[in-house]
mmCIF file of C-alpha atoms in Angstrom:
data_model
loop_
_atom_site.group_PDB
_atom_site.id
_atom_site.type_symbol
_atom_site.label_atom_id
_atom_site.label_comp_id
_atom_site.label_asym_id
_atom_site.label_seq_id
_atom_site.Cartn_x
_atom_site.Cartn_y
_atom_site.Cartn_z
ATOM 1 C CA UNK A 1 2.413 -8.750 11.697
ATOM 2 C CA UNK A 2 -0.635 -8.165 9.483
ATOM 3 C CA UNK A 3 -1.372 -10.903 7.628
ATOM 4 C CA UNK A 4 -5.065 -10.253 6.661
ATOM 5 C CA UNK A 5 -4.210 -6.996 4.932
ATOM 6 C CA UNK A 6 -4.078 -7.120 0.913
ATOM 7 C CA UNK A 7 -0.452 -5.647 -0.288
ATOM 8 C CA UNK A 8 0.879 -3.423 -3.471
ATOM 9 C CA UNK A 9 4.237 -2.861 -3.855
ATOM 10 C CA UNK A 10 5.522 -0.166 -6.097
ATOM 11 C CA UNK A 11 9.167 0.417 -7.076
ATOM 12 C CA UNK A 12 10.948 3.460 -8.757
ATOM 13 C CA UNK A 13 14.614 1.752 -8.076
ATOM 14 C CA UNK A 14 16.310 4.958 -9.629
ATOM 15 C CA UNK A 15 15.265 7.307 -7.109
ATOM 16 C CA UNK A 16 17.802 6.127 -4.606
ATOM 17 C CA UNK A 17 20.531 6.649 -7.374
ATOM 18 C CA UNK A 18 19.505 10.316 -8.094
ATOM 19 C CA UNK A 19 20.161 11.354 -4.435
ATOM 20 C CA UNK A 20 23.549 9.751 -4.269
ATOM 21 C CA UNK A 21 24.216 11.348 -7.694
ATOM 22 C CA UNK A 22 22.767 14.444 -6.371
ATOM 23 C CA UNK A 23 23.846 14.712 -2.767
ATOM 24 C CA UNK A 24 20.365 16.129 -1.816
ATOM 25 C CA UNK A 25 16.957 16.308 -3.180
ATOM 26 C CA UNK A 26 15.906 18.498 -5.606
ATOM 27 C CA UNK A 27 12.784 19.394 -6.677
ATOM 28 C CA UNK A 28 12.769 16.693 -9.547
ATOM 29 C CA UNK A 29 12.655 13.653 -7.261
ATOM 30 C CA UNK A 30 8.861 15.229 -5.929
ATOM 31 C CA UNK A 31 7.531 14.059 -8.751
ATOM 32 C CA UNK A 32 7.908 10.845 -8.877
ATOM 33 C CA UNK A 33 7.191 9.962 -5.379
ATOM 34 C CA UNK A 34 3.966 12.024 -6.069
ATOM 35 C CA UNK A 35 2.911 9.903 -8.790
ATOM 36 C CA UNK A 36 3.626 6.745 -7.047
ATOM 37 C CA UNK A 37 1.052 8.215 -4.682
ATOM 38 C CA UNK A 38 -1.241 9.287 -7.138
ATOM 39 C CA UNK A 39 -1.117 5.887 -8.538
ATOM 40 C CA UNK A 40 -1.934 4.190 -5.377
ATOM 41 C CA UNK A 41 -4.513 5.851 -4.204
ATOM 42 C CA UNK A 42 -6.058 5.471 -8.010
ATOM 43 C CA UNK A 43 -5.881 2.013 -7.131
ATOM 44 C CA UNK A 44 -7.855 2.107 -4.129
ATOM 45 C CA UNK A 45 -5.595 2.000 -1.355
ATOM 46 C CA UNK A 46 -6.312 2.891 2.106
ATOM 47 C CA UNK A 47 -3.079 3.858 3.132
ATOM 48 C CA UNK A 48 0.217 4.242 1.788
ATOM 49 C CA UNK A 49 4.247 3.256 3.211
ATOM 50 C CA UNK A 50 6.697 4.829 1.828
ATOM 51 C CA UNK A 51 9.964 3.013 2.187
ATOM 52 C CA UNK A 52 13.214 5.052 1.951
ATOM 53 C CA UNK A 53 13.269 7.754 4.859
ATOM 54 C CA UNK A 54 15.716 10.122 2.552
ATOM 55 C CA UNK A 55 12.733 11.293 1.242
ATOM 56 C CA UNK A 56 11.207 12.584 4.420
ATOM 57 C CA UNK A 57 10.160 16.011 2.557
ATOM 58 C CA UNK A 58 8.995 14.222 -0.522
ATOM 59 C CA UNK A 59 6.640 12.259 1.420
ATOM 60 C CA UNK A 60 4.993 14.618 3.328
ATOM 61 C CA UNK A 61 3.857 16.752 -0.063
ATOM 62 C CA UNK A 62 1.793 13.238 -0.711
ATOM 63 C CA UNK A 63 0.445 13.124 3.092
ATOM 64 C CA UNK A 64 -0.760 16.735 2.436
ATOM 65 C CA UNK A 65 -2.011 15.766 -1.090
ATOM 66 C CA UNK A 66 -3.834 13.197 0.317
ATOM 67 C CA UNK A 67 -5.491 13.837 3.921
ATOM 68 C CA UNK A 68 -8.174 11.321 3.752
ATOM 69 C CA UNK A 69 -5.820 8.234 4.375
ATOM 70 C CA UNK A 70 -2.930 7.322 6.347
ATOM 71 C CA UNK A 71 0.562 8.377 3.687
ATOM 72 C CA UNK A 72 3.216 7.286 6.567
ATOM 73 C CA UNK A 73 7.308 8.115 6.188
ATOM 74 C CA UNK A 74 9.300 4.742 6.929
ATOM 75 C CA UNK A 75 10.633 5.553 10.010
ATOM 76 C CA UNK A 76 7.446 8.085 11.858
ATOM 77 C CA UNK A 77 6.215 5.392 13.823
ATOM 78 C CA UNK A 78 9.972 3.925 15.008
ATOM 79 C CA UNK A 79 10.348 7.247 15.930
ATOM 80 C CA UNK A 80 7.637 7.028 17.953
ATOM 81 C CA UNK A 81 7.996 3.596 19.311
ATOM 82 C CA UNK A 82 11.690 4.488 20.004
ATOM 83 C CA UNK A 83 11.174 7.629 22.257
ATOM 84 C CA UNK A 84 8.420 5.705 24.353
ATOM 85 C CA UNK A 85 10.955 2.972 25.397
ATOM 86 C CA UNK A 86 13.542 5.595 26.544
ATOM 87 C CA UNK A 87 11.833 9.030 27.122
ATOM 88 C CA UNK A 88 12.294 12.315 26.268
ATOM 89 C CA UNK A 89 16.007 12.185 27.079
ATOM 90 C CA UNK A 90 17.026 8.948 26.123
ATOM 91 C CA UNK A 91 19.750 7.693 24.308
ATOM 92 C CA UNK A 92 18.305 6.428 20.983
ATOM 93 C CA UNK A 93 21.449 4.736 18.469
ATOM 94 C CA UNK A 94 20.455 5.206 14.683
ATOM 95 C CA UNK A 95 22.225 3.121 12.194
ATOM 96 C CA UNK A 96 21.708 3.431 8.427
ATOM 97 C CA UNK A 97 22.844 1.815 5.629
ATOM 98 C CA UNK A 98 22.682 4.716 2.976
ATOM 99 C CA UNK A 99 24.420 7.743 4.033
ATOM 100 C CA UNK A 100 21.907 10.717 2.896
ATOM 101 C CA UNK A 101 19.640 8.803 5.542
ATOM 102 C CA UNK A 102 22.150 10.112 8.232
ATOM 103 C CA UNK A 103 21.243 13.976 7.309
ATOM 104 C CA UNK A 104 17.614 13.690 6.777
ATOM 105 C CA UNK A 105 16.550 11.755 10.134
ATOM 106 C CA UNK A 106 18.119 13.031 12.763
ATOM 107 C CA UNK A 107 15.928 16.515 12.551
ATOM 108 C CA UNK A 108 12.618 14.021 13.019
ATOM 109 C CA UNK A 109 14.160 13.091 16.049
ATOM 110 C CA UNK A 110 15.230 16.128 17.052
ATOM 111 C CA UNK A 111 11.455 17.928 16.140
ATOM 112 C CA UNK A 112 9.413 14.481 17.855
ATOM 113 C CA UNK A 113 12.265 14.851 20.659
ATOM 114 C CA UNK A 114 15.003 17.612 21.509
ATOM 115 C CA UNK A 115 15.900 16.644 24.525
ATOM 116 C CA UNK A 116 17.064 13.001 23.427
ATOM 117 C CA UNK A 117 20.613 12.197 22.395
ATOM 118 C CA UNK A 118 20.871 10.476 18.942
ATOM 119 C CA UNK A 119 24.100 8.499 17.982
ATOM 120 C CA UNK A 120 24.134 8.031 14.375
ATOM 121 C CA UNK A 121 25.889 5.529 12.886
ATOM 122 C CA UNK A 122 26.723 4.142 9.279
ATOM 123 C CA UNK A 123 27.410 0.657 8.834
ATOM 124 C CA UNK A 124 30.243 1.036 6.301
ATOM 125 C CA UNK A 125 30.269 -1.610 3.264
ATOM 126 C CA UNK A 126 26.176 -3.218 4.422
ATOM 127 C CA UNK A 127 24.804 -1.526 1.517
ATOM 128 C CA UNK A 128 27.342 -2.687 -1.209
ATOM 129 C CA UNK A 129 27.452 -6.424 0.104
ATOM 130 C CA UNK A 130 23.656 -5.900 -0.025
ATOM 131 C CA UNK A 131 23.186 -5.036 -3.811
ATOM 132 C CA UNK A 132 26.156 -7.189 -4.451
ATOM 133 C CA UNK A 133 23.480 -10.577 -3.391
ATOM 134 C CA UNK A 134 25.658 -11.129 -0.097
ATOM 135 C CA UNK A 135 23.191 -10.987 2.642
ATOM 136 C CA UNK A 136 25.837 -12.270 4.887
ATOM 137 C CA UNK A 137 27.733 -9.123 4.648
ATOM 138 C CA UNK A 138 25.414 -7.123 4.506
ATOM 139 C CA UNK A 139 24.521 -8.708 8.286
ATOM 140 C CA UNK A 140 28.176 -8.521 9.528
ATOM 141 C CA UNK A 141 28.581 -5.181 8.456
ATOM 142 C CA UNK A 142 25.493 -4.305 10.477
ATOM 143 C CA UNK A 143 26.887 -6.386 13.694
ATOM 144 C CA UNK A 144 30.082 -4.595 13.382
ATOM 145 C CA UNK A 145 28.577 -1.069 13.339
ATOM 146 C CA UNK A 146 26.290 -2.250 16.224
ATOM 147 C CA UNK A 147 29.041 -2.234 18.674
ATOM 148 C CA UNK A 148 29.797 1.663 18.673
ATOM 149 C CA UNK A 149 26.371 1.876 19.665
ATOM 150 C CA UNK A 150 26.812 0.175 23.609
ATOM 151 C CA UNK A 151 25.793 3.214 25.322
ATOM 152 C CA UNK A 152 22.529 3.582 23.694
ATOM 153 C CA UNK A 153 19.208 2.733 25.475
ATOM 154 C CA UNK A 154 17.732 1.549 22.261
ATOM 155 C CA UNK A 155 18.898 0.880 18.694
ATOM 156 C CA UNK A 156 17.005 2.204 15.296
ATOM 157 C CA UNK A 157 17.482 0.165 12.188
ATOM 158 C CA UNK A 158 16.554 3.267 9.486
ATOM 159 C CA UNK A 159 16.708 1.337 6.312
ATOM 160 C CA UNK A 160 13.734 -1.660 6.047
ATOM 161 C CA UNK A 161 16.814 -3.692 4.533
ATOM 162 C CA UNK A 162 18.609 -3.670 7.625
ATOM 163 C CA UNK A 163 15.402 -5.541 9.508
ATOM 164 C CA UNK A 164 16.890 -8.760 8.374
ATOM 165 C CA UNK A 165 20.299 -7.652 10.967
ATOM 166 C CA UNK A 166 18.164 -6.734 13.290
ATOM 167 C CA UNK A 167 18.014 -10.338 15.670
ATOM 168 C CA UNK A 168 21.826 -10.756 15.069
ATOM 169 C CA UNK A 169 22.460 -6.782 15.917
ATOM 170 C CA UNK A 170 20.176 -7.928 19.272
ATOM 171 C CA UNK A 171 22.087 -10.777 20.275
ATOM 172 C CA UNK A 172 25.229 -8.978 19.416
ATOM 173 C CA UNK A 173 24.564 -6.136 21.459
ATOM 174 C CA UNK A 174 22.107 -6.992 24.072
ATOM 175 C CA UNK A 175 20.015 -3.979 22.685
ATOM 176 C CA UNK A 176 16.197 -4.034 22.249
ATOM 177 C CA UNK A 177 16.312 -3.361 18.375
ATOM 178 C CA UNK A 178 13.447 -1.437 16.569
ATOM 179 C CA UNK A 179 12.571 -2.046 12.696
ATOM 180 C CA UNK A 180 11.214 0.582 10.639
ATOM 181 C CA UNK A 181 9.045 -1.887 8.762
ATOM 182 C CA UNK A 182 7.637 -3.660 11.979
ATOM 183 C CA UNK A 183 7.342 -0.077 13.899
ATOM 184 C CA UNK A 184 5.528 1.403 10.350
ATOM 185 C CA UNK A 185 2.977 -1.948 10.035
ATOM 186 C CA UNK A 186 2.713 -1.855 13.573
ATOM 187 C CA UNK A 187 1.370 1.798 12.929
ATOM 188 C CA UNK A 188 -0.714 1.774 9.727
ATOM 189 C CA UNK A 189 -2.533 -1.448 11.334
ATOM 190 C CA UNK A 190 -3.740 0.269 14.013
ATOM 191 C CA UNK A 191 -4.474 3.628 12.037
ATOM 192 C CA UNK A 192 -6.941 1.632 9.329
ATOM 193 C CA UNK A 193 -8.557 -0.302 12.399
ATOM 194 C CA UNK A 194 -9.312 2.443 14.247
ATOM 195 C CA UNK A 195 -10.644 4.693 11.095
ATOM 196 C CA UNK A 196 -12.967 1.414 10.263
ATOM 197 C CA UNK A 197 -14.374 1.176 13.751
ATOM 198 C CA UNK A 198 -14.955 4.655 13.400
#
């Protein structure tokens, strides 16, 4: 979607760990995703993706740490794209992967939107056959969760892992399908263009 632009990726793989240990975030798992920040924008970025919306809080210390560029949460701009395909009152299906994504979401939905209805739905075992190598499963999984969501105007894929589901979850369903990574570049592209021009 954005070919020209020049990419840095940064892991901390534990984080994800801590908050299933954990069950919620605590004030240790700030730091880290602040200093991921701090580290990027000591690099010279221009704007920064976070990619794991369970740490919706977390990331919006480092947008308010750092004002001058874009600092976007994974799923803002699906959000976004999702309630201008249905409305205000639209029926908007969000499936996850990880569970703790279930709990933090749904409030940016229901702050962007409170009038919408939000189905929210886990696709049981993706995650597993995921780390496990099997992409496969991980896909079916997704497919098979997809059809409790019928009803919906609109599907949201919440984790960027499930983007790779998201043309089977289409066909499957017969669902337009957002992507937080496609929604978020999408986003960010625009953002940097327009504060360039400026």
């Amino acid at each position: 979607l954005w070919p020209e632009a020049t990419l840095m990726n940064l892991l901390d793989d534990s984080l994800a760990s801590d908050l299933a240990r954990d069950g919620a975030l605590t004030p240790a798992m700030a730091g880290p995703i602040l200093a991921l920040a701090r580290y990027a924008t000591q690099t010279g970025a221009d704007g920064i993706l976070f990619t794991c919306s369970a740490f919706g809080p977390c990331i919006e210390t480092c947008a308010r740490e750092f004002p001058g560029i874009p600092v976007l949460k994974p799923n803002e701009a699906m959000i976004e794209e999702a309630l201008g395909l249905v409305g205000p009152r639209g029926r908007i299906g969000l499936m996850a992967t990880f569970a703790p994504t279930l709990a933090s979401m749904p409030p940016e939905f229901a702050a962007a939107a409170p009038h919408a209805t939000l189905v929210p739905c886990l696709a049981e075992d993706a995650l597993a056959a995921l780390n496990a190598g099997d992409g496969g499963g991980h896909d079916a999984a997704a497919v098979r969760a997809a059809g409790s969501l019928a009803d919906c105007d609109v599907i949201a894929l919440a984790q960027f892992s499930l983007s790779q589901a998201a043309d089977a979850i289409a066909a499957s369903t017969g669902k337009t399908v957002l992507t937080t990574p496609d929604s978020a570049v999408r986003k960010l592209r625009r953002l940097l263009l327009r504060a360039q021009a400026a």
